[in-house]
Coordinates of C-alpha atoms in Angstrom, one line a residue:
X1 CA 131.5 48.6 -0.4
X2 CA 133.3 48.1 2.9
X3 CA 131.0 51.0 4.6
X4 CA 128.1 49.3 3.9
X5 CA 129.2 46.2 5.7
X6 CA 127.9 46.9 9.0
X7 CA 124.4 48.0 7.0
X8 CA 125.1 44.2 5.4
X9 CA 125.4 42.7 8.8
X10 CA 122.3 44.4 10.6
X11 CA 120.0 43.4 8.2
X12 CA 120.9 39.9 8.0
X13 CA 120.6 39.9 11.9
X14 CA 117.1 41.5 11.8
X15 CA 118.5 44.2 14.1
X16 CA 116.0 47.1 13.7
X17 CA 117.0 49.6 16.2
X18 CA 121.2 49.2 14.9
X19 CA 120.2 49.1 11.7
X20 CA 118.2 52.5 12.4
X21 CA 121.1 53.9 14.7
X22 CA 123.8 53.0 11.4
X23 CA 121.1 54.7 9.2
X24 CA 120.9 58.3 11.2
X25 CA 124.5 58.3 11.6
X26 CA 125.1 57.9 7.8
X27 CA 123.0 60.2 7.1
X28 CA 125.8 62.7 9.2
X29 CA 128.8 61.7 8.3
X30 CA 128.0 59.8 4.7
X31 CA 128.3 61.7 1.1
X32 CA 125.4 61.9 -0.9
X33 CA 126.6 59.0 -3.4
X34 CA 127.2 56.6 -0.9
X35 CA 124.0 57.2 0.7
X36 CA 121.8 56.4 -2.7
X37 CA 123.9 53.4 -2.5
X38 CA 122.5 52.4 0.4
X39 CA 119.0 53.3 -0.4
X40 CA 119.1 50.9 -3.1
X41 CA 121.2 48.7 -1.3
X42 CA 118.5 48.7 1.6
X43 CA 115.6 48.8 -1.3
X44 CA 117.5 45.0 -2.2
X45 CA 116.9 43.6 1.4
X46 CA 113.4 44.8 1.7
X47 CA 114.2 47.5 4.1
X48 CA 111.8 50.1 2.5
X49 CA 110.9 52.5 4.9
X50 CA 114.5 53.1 5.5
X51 CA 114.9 53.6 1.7
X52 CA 112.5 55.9 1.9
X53 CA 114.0 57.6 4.7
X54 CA 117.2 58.1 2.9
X55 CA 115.9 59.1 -0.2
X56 CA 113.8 61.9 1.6
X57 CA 117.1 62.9 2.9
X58 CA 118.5 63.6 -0.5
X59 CA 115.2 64.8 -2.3
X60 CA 115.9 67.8 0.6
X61 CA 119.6 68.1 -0.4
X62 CA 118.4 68.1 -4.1
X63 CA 115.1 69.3 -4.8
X64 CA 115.1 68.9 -8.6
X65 CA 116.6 66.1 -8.8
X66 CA 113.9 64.4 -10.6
X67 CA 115.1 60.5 -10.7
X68 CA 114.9 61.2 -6.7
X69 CA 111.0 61.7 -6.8
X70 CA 110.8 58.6 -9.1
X71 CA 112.5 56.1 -6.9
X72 CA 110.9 57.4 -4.3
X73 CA 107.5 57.4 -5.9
X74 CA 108.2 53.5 -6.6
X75 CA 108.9 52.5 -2.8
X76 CA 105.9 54.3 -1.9
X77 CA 103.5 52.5 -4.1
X78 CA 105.3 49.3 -2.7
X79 CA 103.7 50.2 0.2
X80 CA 100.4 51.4 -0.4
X81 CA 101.6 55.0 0.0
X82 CA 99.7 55.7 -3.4
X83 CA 99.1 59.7 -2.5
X84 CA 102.5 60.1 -1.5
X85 CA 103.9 58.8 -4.4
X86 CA 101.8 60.6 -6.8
X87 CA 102.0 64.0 -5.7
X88 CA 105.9 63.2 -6.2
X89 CA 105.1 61.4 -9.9
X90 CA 103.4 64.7 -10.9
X91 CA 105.4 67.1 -9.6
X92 CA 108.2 66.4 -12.1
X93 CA 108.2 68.8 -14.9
X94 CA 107.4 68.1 -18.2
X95 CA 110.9 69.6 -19.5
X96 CA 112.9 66.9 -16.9
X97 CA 114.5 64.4 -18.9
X98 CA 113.4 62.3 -16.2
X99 CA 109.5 62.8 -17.3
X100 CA 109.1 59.6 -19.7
X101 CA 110.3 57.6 -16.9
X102 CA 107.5 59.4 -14.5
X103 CA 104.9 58.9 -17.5
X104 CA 105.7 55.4 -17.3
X105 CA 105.7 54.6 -13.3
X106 CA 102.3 56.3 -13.4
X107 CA 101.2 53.9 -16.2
X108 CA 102.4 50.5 -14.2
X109 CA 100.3 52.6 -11.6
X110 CA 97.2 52.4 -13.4
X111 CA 97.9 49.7 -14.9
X112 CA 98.2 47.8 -11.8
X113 CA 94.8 49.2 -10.8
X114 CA 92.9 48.5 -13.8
X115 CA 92.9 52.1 -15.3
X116 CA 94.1 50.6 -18.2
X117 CA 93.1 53.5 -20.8
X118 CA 94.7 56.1 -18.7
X119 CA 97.9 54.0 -18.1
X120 CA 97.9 53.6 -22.3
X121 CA 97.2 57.5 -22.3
X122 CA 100.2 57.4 -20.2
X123 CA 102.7 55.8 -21.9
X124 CA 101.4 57.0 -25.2
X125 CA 102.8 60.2 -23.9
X126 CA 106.3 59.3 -23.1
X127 CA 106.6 57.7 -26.3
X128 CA 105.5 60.9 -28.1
X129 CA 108.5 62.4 -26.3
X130 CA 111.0 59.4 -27.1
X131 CA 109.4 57.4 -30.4
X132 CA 112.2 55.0 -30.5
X133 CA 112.6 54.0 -26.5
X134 CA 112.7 50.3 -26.7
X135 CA 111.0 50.2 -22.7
X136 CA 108.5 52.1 -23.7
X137 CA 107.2 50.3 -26.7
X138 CA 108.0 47.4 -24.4
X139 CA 105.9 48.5 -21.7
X140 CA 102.8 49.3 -24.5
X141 CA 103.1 46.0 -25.4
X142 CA 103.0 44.2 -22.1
X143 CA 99.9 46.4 -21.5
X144 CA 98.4 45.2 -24.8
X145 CA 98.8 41.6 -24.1
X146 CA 97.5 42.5 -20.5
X147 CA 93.9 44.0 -21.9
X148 CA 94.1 41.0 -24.5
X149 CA 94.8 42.8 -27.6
X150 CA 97.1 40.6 -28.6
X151 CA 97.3 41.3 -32.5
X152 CA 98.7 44.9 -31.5
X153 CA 100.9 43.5 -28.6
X154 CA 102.4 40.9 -30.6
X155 CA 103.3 43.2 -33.7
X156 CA 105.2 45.8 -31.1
X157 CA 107.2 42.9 -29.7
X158 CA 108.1 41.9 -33.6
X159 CA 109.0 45.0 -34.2
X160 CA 111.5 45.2 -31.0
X161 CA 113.4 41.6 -31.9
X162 CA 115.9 43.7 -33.7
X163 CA 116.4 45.9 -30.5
X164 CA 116.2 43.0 -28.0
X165 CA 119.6 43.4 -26.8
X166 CA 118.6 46.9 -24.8
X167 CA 115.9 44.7 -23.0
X168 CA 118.0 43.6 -20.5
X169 CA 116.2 40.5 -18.3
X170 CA 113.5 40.1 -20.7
X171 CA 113.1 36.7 -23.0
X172 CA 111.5 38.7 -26.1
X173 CA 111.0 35.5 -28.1
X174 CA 109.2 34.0 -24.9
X175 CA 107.0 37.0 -24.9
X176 CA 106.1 36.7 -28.1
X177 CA 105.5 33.0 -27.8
X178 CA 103.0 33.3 -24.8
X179 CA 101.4 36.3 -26.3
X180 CA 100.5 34.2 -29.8
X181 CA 99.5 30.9 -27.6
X182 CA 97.5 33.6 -25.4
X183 CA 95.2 34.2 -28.6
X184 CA 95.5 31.0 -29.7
X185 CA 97.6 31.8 -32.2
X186 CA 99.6 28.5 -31.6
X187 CA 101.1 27.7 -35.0
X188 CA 103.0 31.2 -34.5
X189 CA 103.7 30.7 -31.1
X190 CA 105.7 27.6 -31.7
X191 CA 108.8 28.9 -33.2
X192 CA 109.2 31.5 -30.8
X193 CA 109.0 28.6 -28.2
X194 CA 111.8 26.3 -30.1
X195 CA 113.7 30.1 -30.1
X196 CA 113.4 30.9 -26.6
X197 CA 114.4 27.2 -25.7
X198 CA 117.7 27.4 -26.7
X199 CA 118.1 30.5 -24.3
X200 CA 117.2 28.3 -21.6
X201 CA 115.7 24.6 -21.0
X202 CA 112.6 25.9 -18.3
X203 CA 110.3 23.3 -17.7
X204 CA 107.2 25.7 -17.9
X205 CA 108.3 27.2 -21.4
X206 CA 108.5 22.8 -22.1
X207 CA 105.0 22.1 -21.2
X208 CA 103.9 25.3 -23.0
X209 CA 105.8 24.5 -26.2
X210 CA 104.0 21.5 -25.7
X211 CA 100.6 22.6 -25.6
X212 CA 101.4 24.5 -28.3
X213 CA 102.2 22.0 -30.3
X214 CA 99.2 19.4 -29.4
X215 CA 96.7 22.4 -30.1
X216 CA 98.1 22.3 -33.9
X217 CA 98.0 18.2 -34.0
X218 CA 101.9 18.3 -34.1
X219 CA 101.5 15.4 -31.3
X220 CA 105.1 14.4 -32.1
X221 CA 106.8 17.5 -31.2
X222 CA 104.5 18.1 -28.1
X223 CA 105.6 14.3 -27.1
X224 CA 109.1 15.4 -27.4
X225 CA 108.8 18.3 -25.9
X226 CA 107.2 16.4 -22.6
X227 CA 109.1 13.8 -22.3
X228 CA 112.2 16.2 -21.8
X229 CA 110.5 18.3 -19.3
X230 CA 109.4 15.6 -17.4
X231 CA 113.2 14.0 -17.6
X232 CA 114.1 17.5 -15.4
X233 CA 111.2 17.6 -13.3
X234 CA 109.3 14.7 -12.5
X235 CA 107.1 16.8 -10.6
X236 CA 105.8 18.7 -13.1
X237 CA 102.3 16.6 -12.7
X238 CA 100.7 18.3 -15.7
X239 CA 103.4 17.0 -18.4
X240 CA 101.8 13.4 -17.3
X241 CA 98.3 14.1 -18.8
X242 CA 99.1 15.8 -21.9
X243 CA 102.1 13.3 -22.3
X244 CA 99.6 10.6 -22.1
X245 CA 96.7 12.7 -24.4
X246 CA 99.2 13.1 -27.0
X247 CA 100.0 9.4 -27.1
X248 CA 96.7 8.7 -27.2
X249 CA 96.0 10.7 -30.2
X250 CA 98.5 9.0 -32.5
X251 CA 96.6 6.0 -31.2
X252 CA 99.7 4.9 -29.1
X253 CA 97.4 3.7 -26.0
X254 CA 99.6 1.7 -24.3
X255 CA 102.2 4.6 -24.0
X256 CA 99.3 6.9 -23.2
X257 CA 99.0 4.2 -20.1
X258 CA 102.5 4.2 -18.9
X259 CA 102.1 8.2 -19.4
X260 CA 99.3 8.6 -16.9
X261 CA 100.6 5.8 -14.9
X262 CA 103.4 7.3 -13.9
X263 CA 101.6 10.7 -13.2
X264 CA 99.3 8.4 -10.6
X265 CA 102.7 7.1 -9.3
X266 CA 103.9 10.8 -8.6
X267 CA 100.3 12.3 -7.6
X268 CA 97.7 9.7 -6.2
X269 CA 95.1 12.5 -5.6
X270 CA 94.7 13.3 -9.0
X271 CA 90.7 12.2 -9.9
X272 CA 91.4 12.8 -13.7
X273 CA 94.1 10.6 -14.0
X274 CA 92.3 7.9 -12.8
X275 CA 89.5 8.5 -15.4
X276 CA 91.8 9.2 -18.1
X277 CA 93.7 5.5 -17.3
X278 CA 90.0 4.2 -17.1
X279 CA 89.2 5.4 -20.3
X280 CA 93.0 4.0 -21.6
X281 CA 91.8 1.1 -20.5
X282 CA 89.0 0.1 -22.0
X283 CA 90.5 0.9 -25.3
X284 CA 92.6 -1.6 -24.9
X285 CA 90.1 -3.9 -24.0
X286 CA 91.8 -4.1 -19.8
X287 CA 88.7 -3.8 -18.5
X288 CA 89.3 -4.5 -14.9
X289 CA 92.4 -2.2 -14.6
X290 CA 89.6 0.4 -16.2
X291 CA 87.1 -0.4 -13.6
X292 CA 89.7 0.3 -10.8
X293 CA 90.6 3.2 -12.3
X294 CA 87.2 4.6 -12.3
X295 CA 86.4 3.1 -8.8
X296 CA 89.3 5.4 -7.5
X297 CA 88.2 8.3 -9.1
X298 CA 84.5 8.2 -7.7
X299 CA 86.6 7.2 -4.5
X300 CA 88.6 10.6 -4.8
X301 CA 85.5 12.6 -5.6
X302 CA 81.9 10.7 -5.0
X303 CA 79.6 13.0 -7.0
X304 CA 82.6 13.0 -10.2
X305 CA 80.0 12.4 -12.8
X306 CA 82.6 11.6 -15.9
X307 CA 83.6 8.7 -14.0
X308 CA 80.4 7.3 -12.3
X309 CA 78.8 7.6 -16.1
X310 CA 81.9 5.8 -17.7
X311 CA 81.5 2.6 -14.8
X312 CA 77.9 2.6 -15.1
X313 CA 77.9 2.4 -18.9
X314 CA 80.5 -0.6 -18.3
X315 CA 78.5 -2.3 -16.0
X316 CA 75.3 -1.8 -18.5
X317 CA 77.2 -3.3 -21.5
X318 CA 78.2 -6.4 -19.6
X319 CA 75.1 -6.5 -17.9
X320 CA 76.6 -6.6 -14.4
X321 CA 73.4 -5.4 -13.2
X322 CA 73.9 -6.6 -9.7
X323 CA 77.0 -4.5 -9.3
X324 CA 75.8 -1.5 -11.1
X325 CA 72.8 -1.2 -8.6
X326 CA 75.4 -1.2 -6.0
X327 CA 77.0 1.2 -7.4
X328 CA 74.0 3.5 -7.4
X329 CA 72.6 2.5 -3.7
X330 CA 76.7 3.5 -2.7
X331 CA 76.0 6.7 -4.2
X332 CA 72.6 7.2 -2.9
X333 CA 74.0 6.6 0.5
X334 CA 76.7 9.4 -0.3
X335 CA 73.3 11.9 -1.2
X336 CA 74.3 11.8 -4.7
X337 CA 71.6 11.7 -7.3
X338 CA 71.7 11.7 -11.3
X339 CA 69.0 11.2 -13.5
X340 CA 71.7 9.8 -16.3
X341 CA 71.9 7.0 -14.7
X342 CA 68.5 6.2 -14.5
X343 CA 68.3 4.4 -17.9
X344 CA 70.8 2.2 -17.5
X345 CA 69.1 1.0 -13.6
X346 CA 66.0 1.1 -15.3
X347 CA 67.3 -2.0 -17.7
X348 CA 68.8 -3.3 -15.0
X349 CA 66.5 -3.8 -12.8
X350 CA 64.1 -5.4 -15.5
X351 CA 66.9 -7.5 -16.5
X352 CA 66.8 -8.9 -12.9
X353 CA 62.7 -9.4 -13.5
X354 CA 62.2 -6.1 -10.5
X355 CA 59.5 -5.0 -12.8
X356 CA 58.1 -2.6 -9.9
X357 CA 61.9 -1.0 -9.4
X358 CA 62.0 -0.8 -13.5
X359 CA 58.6 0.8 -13.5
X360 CA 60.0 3.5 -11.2
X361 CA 63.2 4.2 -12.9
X362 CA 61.6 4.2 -16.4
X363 CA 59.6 7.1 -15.3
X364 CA 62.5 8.7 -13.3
X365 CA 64.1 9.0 -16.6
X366 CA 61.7 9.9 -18.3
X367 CA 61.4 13.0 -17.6
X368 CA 64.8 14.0 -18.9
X369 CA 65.6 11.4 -21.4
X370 CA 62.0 12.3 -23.6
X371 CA 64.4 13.2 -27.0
X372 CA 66.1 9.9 -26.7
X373 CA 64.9 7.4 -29.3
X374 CA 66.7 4.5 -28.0
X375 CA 66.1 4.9 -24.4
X376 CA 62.1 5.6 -25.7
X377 CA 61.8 2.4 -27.6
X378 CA 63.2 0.2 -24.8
X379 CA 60.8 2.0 -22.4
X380 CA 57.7 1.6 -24.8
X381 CA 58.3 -2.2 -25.0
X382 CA 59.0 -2.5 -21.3
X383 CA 54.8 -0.5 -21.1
X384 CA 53.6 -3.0 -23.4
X385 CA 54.9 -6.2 -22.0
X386 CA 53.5 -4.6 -18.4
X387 CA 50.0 -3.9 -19.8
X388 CA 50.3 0.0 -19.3
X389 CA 49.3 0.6 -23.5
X390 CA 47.8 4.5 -22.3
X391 CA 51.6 5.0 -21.2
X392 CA 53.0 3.5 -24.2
X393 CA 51.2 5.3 -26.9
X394 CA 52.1 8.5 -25.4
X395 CA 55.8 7.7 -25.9
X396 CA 54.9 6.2 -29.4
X397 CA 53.6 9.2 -30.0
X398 CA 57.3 11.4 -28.9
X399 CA 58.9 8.6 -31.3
X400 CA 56.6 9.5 -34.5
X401 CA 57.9 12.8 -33.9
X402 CA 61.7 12.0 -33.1
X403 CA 61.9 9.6 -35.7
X404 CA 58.8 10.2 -38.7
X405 CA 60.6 8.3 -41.6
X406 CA 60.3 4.9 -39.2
X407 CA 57.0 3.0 -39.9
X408 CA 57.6 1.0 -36.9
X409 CA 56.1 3.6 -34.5
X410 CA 53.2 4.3 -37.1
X411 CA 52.6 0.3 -37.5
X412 CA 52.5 0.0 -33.5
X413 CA 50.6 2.6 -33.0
X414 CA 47.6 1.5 -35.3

């Protein structure tokens, strides 16, 4: 270790041209171990070309020395040097008991291009040659999940639980876990989450053990699970809406406030979280802390139409008519149309006796609102107290046929 200080040392200090003159003079006076030390040892710091340098040094000192080729092969895909790297991939001969490990570079190869059927052709050969090589089944399986076959995927990982141990640096149970939820298979995925959790308290595996759990109506366990992640990482801004989704779904509205609350507190950028709170609120009958809410998310994002339709259906019930044309002329102004809302200023206006501005409205929507029988009825009634009786018995007639079992229509229209 003490040669490769000054090696340490130069790349630390971004010192190209030492770090090259330490390099050629290694290559001189070091032995062939201690020079494969550094490769990797440069490979660590990001220093590939000289890696590469280094390991073309040995590849000439050893020409069949097959693992040579491979690591090679592996710096040169890292950059771009795809030829390269496969004429040294298939060079290796079959009878190398480096040749499964080639079979399988050239599959993360394809694989990593999208070849995926030759990369599966691939490794279907190395296993062939080792059946039982816990990698390679591994590697099958990752490329399974990958192409979304997760029913095969997730029965290789099962079968490689017993054999976990020899995957070094990979969280099988996790695997398994986000395969399952991956095919929303979330009832399995769960225990795989509680087992990977006791490996290690990450606040993605958390929210996903979360999800999990609200996709399958467990809204205890995902409530749980949330409130610890969000305990060791208030940041972690989307534990707030599915902590405060869950709440709401066990009909616990005032914790499902407090929930997206705090998310607003920690992200006030967040247009959903407004509407969610607005929604919050008006279950619970707070319905100026909804209409702020909502007024901040069409603030946030002027054409969001979740929101605007929420406040305007407000504004209709309580017949703030006033206000909800306001809203509509603020929108205009921000060259934002939507025929939804045309209803709702239709009865508006005519509420405040603008039969002229109703008029126009009712026939705005109209057009799109021609299979709704309650909007229909209100607009008929409006034609008949205006005189226009051609007008209404053409809608008369679209309510016979919405509605054929109500006389009404058939005792207005004679």
């Amino acid at each position: 270790m003490e040669k490769m200080l000054p090696f340490i040392q130069a790349m630390q200090e971004g010192d190209m041209e030492k770090l090259a003159t330490i390099v050629d003079r290694f290559l001189i006076e070091g032995n062939p171990d201690e020079q494969y030390e550094l490769a990797d040892l440069l490979t660590q710091y990001g220093y590939t070309e000289e890696a590469i340098k280094i390991l073309e040094h040995l590849q000439y000192l050893f020409p069949e020395e097959s693992q040579l080729k491979i690591d090679q092969a592996q710096l040169c895909l890292e950059m771009d040097r795809e030829d390269e790297a496969l004429n040294l991939l298939t060079s290796i001969d079959k009878s190398s008991e480096a040749y499964p490990q080639a079979l399988l570079t050239l599959a993360d190869y394809y694989q990593m291009i999208g070849l995926y059927e030759v990369a599966e052709q691939k490794i279907n050969e190395a296993i062939a040659l080792i059946p039982n090589e816990p990698l390679l089944l591994y590697a099958k399986g990752e490329l399974l999940f990958e192409t979304g076959r997760y029913l095969e995927a997730a029965r290789i990982m099962e079968e490689l639980l017993p054999q976990k141990d020899a995957l070094q640096g990979v969280d099988l149970p996790l695997k398994l876990a986000e395969i399952y939820s991956a095919g929303a298979a979330y009832e399995e995925a769960i225990p795989y989450y509680a087992e990977a959790l006791k490996t290690e308290v990450a606040p993605d595996v958390l929210f996903h053990a979360a999800y999990a759990s609200f996709q399958v109506q467990h809204y205890e366990t995902a409530i749980k699970y949330l409130e610890n992640l969000l305990e060791i990482d208030p940041d972690y801004f989307s534990g707030y809406m599915l902590l405060a989704e869950a709440n709401s779904m066990l009909e616990k509205n005032e914790e499902a406030l407090k929930a997206i609350t705090d998310g607003i507190a920690r992200d006030e950028f967040e247009k959903e979280y407004y509407l969610f709170a607005g929604k919050i609120s008006l279950k619970l009958g707070k319905l100026k802390e909804a209409e702020s809410f909502l007024r901040e998310a069409i603030a946030l994002d002027p054409e969001y139409m979740d929101a605007i339709f929420i406040l305007t259906s407000l504004f209709a019930t309580e017949e703030r008519d006033e206000e909800l044309v306001e809203l509509y002329e603020d929108l205009k102004k921000e060259n934002f149309e939507w025929s939804s809302m045309y209803p709702f200023l239709a009865s508006a206006y005519e509420r405040l006796e603008f039969y002229e501005k109703a008029y126009e409205f009712y026939k705005l929507a109209y057009t799109d609102h021609k299979d709704d029988a309650q909007f229909l009825e209100k607009y008929v009634y409006f034609l008949l107290e205006d005189g226009k009786r051609e007008e209404a018995l053409e809608v008369v007639a679209l309510l016979q046929k919405l509605e054929p079992e109500n006389s009404t229509w058939f005792d207005l229209l004679e």
